[in-house]
Tab-separated table of C-alpha atoms in Angstrom:
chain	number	residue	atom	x	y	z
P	1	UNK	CA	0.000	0.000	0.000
P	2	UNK	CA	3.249	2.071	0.971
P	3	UNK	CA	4.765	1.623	-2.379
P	4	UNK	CA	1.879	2.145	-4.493
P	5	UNK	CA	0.793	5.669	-2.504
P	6	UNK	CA	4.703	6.414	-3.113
P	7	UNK	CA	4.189	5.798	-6.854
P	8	UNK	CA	0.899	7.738	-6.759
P	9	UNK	CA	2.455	10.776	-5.457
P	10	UNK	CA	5.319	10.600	-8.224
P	11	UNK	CA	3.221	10.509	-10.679
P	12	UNK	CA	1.064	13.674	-9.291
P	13	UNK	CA	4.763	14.991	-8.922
P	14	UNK	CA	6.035	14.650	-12.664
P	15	UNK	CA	2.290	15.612	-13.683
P	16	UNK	CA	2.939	19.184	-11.885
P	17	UNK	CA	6.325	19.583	-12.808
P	18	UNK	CA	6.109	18.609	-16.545
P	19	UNK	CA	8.958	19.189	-18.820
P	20	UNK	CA	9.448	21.615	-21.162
P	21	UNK	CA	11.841	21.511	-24.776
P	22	UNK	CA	14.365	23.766	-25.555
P	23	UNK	CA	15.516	23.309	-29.221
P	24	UNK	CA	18.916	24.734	-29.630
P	25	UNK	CA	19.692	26.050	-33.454
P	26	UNK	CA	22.245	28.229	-35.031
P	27	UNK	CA	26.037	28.823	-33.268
P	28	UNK	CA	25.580	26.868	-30.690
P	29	UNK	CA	27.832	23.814	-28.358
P	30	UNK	CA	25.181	21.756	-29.366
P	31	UNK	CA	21.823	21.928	-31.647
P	32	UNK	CA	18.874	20.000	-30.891
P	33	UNK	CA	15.986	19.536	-27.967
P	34	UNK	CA	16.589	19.340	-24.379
P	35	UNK	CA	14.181	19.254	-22.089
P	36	UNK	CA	14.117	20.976	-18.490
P	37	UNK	CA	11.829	21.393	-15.527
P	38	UNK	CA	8.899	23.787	-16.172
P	39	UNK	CA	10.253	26.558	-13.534
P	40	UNK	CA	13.271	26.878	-15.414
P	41	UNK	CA	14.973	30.350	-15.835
P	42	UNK	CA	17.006	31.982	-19.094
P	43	UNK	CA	20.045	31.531	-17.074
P	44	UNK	CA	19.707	27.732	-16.710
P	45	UNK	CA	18.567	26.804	-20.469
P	46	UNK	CA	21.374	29.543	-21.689
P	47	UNK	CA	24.020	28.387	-19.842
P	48	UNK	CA	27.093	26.797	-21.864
P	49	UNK	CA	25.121	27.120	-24.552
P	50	UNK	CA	26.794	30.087	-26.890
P	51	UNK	CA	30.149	28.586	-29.095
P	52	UNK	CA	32.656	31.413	-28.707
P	53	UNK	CA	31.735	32.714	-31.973
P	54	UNK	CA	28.011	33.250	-31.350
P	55	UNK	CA	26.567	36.916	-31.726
P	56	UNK	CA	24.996	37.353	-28.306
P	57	UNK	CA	23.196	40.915	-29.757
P	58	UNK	CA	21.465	38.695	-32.437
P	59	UNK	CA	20.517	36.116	-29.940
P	60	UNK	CA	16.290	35.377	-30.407
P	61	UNK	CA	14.340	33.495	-28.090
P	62	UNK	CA	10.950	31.751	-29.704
P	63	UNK	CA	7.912	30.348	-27.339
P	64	UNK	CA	5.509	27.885	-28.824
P	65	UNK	CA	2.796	29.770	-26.297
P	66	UNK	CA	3.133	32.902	-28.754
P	67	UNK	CA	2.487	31.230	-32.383
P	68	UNK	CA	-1.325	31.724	-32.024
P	69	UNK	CA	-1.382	35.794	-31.145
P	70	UNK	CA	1.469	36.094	-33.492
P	71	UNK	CA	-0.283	34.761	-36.277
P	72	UNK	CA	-3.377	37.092	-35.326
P	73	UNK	CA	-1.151	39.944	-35.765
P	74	UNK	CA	0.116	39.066	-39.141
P	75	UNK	CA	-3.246	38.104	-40.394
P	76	UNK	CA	-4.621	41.715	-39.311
P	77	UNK	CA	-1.249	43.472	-41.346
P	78	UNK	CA	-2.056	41.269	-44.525
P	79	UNK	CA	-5.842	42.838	-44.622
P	80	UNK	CA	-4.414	46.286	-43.817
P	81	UNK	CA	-1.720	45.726	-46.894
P	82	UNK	CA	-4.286	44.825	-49.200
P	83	UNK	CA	-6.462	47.806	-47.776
P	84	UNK	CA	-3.995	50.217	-48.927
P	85	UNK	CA	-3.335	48.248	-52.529
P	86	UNK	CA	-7.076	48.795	-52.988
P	87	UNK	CA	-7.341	52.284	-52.046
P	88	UNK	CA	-3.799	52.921	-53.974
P	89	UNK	CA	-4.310	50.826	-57.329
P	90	UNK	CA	-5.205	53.125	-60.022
P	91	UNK	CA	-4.537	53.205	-63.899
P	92	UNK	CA	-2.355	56.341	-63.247
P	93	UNK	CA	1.299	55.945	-64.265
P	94	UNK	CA	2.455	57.046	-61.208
P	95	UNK	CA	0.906	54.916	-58.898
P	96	UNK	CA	2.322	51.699	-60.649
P	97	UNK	CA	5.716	51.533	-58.323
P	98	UNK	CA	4.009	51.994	-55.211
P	99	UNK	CA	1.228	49.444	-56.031
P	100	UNK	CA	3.957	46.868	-57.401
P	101	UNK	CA	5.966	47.347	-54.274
P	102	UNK	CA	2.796	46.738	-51.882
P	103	UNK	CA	2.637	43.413	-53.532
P	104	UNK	CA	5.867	42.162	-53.237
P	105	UNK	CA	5.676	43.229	-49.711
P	106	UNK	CA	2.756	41.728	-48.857
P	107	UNK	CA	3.780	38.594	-51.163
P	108	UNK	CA	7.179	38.497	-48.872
P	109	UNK	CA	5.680	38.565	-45.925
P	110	UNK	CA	3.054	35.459	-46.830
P	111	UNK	CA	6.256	33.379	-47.208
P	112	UNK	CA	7.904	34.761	-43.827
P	113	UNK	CA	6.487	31.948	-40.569
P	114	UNK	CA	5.296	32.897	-37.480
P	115	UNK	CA	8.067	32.176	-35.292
P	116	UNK	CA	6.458	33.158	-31.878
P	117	UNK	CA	9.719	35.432	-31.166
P	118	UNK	CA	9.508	36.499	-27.257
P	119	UNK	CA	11.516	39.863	-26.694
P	120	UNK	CA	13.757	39.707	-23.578
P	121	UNK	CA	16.234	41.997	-22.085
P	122	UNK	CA	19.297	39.731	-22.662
P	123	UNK	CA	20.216	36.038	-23.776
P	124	UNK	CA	23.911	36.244	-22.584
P	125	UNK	CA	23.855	33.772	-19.967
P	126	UNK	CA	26.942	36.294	-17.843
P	127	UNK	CA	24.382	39.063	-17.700
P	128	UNK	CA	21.249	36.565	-17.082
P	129	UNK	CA	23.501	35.283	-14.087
P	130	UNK	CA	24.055	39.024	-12.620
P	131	UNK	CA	20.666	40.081	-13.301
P	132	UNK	CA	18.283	38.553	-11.523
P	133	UNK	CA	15.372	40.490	-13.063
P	134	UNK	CA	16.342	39.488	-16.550
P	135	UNK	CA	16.528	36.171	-15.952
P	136	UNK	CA	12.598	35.282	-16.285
P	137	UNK	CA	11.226	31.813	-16.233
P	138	UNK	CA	10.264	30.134	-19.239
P	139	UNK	CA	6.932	28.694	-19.027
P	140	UNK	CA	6.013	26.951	-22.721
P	141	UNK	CA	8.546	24.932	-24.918
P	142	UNK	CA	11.119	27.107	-26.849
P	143	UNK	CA	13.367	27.511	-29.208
P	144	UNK	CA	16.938	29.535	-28.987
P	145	UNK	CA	18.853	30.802	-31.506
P	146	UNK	CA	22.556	32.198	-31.719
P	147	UNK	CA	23.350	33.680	-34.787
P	148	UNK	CA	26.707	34.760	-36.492
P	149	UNK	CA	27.383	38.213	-36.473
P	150	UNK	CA	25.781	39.802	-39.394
P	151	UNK	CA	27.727	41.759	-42.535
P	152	UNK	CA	24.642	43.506	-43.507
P	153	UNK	CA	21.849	45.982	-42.981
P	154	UNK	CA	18.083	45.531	-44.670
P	155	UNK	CA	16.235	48.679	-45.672
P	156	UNK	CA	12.891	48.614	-46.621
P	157	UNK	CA	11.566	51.970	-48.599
P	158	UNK	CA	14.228	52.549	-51.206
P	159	UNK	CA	13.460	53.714	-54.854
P	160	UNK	CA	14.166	50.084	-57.149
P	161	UNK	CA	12.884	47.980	-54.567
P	162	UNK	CA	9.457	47.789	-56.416
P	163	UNK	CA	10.615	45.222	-59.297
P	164	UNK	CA	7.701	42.522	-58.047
P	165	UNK	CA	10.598	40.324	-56.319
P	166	UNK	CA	11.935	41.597	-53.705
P	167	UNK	CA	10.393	44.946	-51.261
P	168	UNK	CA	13.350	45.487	-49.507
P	169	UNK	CA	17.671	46.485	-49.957
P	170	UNK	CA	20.121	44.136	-48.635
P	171	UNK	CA	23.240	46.259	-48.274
P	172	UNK	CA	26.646	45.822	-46.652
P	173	UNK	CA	26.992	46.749	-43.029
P	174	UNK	CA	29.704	50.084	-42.698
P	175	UNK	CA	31.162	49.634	-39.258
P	176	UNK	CA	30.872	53.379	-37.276
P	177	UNK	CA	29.074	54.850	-39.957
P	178	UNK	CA	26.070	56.774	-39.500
P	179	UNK	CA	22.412	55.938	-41.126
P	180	UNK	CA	23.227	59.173	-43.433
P	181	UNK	CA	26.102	56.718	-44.743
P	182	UNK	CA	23.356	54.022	-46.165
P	183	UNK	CA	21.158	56.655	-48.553
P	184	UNK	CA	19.914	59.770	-49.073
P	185	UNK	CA	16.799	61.706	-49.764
P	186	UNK	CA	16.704	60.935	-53.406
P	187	UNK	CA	16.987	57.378	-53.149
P	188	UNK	CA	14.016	57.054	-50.848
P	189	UNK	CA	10.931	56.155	-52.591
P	190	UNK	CA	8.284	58.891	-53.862
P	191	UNK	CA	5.330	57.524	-51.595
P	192	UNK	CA	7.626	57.067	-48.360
P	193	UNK	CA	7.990	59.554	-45.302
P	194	UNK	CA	11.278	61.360	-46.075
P	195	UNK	CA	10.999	62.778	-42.146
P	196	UNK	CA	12.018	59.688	-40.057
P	197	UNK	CA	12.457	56.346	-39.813
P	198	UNK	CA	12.209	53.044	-38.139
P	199	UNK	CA	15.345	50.887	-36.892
P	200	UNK	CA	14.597	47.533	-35.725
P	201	UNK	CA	17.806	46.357	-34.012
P	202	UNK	CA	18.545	42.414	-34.292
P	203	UNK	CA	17.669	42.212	-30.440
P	204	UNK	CA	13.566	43.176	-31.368
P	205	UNK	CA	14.490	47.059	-29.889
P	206	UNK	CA	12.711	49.684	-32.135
P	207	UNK	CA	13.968	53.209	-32.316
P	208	UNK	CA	11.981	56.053	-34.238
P	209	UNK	CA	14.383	58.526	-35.265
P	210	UNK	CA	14.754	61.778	-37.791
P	211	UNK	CA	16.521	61.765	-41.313
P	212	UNK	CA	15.577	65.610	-41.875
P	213	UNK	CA	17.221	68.491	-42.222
P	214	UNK	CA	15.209	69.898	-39.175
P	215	UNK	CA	15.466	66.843	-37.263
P	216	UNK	CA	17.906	64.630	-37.889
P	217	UNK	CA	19.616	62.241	-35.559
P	218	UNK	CA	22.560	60.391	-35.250
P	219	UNK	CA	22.561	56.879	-34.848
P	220	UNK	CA	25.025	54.409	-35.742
P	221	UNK	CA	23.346	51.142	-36.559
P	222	UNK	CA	24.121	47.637	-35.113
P	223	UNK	CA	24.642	45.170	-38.090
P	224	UNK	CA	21.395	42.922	-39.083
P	225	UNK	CA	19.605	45.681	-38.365
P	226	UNK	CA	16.112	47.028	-40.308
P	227	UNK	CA	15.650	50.260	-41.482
P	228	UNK	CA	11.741	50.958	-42.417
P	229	UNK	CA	11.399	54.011	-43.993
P	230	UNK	CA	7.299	54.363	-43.586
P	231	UNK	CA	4.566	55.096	-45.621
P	232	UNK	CA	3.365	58.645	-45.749
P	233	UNK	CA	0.254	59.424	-43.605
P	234	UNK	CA	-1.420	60.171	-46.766
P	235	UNK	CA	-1.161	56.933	-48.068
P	236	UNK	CA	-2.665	55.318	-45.493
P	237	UNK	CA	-6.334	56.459	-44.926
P	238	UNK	CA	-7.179	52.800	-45.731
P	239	UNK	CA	-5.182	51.408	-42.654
P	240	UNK	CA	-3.749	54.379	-40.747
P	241	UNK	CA	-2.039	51.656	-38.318
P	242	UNK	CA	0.074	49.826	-40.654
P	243	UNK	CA	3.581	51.402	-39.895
P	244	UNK	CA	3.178	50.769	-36.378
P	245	UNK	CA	1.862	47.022	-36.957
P	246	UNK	CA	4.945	46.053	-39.740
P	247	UNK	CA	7.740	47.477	-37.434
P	248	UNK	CA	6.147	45.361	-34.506
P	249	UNK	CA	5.957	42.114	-36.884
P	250	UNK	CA	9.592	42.856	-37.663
P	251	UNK	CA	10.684	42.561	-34.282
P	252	UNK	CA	9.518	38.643	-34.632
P	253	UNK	CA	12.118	38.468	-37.847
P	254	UNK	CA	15.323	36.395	-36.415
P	255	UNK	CA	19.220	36.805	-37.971
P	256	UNK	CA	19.510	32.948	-39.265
């Protein structure tokens, strides 16, 4: 009767402490799942896990408990693209660019998954250690990536960036430059906000800065970055929340 109570309460034991998978990818000691306890903190499924070439700043975190308001999200941008492709389409001459570069943008982002990105303050496991307010505790199975450090920055807004394959500029990273080194006014594109811009850094942090005369800012970028230069306001009477939405669902884009 002893053993079998005994056995009862492990079970009720394992049943309340169930595991959860961590799947390791990118440059890391060792890719694949491992499971841990269901308290378990950043620190303890981060730990050893970096090679010594990994680019912490890159570093993504992904939580299967996400996928479902994620894909919410990106269903409500898609209607709000095609919104402004309705409103925009027209047989005028001029509108043809900014109508071909809608759908390759919304065509891109069809193809892009829901990854269920989680933004956290850090993923180096020496500052998760220190920081005990960091180091939160992971509740749903995950996945963790470490990428290489990135050679490039992606802009999204540029004048021949409308071709129907492709809506954004891949260019090479310039290390201490400033974002006045990447383009300038004429080669941002004639329906775009030539004001300000959007910088999604590789860690999900977004910065909204000026690239004006009257207000510019300095800011050097941190390679893998995105640079959204925005629709203008008046372009976007069908779906006046769309900037705001696409630099949110580009905080859920991952270096590889």
């Amino acid at each position: 009767m002893k053993r079998l109570l005994s056995s009862l309460l492990m079970l009720i034991s394992a049943s309340v402490m169930a595991d959860i998978t961590v799947t390791y990818s990118g440059n890391v000691e060792q890719t694949g799942p491992t499971n841990f306890s269901d308290n378990s903190r950043l620190f303890e499924i981060t730990h050893g896990v970096p090679a010594g070439s990994a680019w912490i700043p890159g570093a993504a975190l992904f939580l299967k408990q996400n996928l479902s308001s994620e894909q919410s999200a990106k269903s409500a941008m898609l209607e709000g693209l095609k919104s402004i492709y309705n409103y925009t389409a027209s047989d005028k001459e001029s509108d043809k660019p900014f109508a071909e570069w809608l759908l390759a943008l919304r065509s891109w982002i069809q193809t892009q998954p829901v990854t269920g990105r989680q933004l956290v303050t850090t993923l180096d496991p020496f500052q998760l250690e220190i920081d005990k307010t960091a180091n939160k505790k992971i509740t749903s199975d995950a996945r963790l990536n470490y990428p290489n450090r990135p050679d490039f920055i992606s802009i999204i807004g540029l004048n021949g960036t409308s071709d129907g394959t492709s809506p954004y500029r891949k260019v090479p990273y310039l290390p201490g430059k400033d974002i006045q080194n990447y383009f300038n006014e004429d080669d941002i594109a004639s329906w775009a906000n030539k004001n300000e811009v959007y910088i999604v850094s590789p860690a999900g942090q977004i910065e909204k800065v000026g690239i004006a005369a009257w207000n510019f800012k300095h800011v050097r970028l941190v390679p893998g970055s995105w640079v959204y230069i925005p629709i203008d306001n008046d372009a976007l009477s069908a779906a006046p929340h769309f900037n705001e939405g696409f630099v949110q669902w580009l905080t859920t884009r991952s270096l590889p």
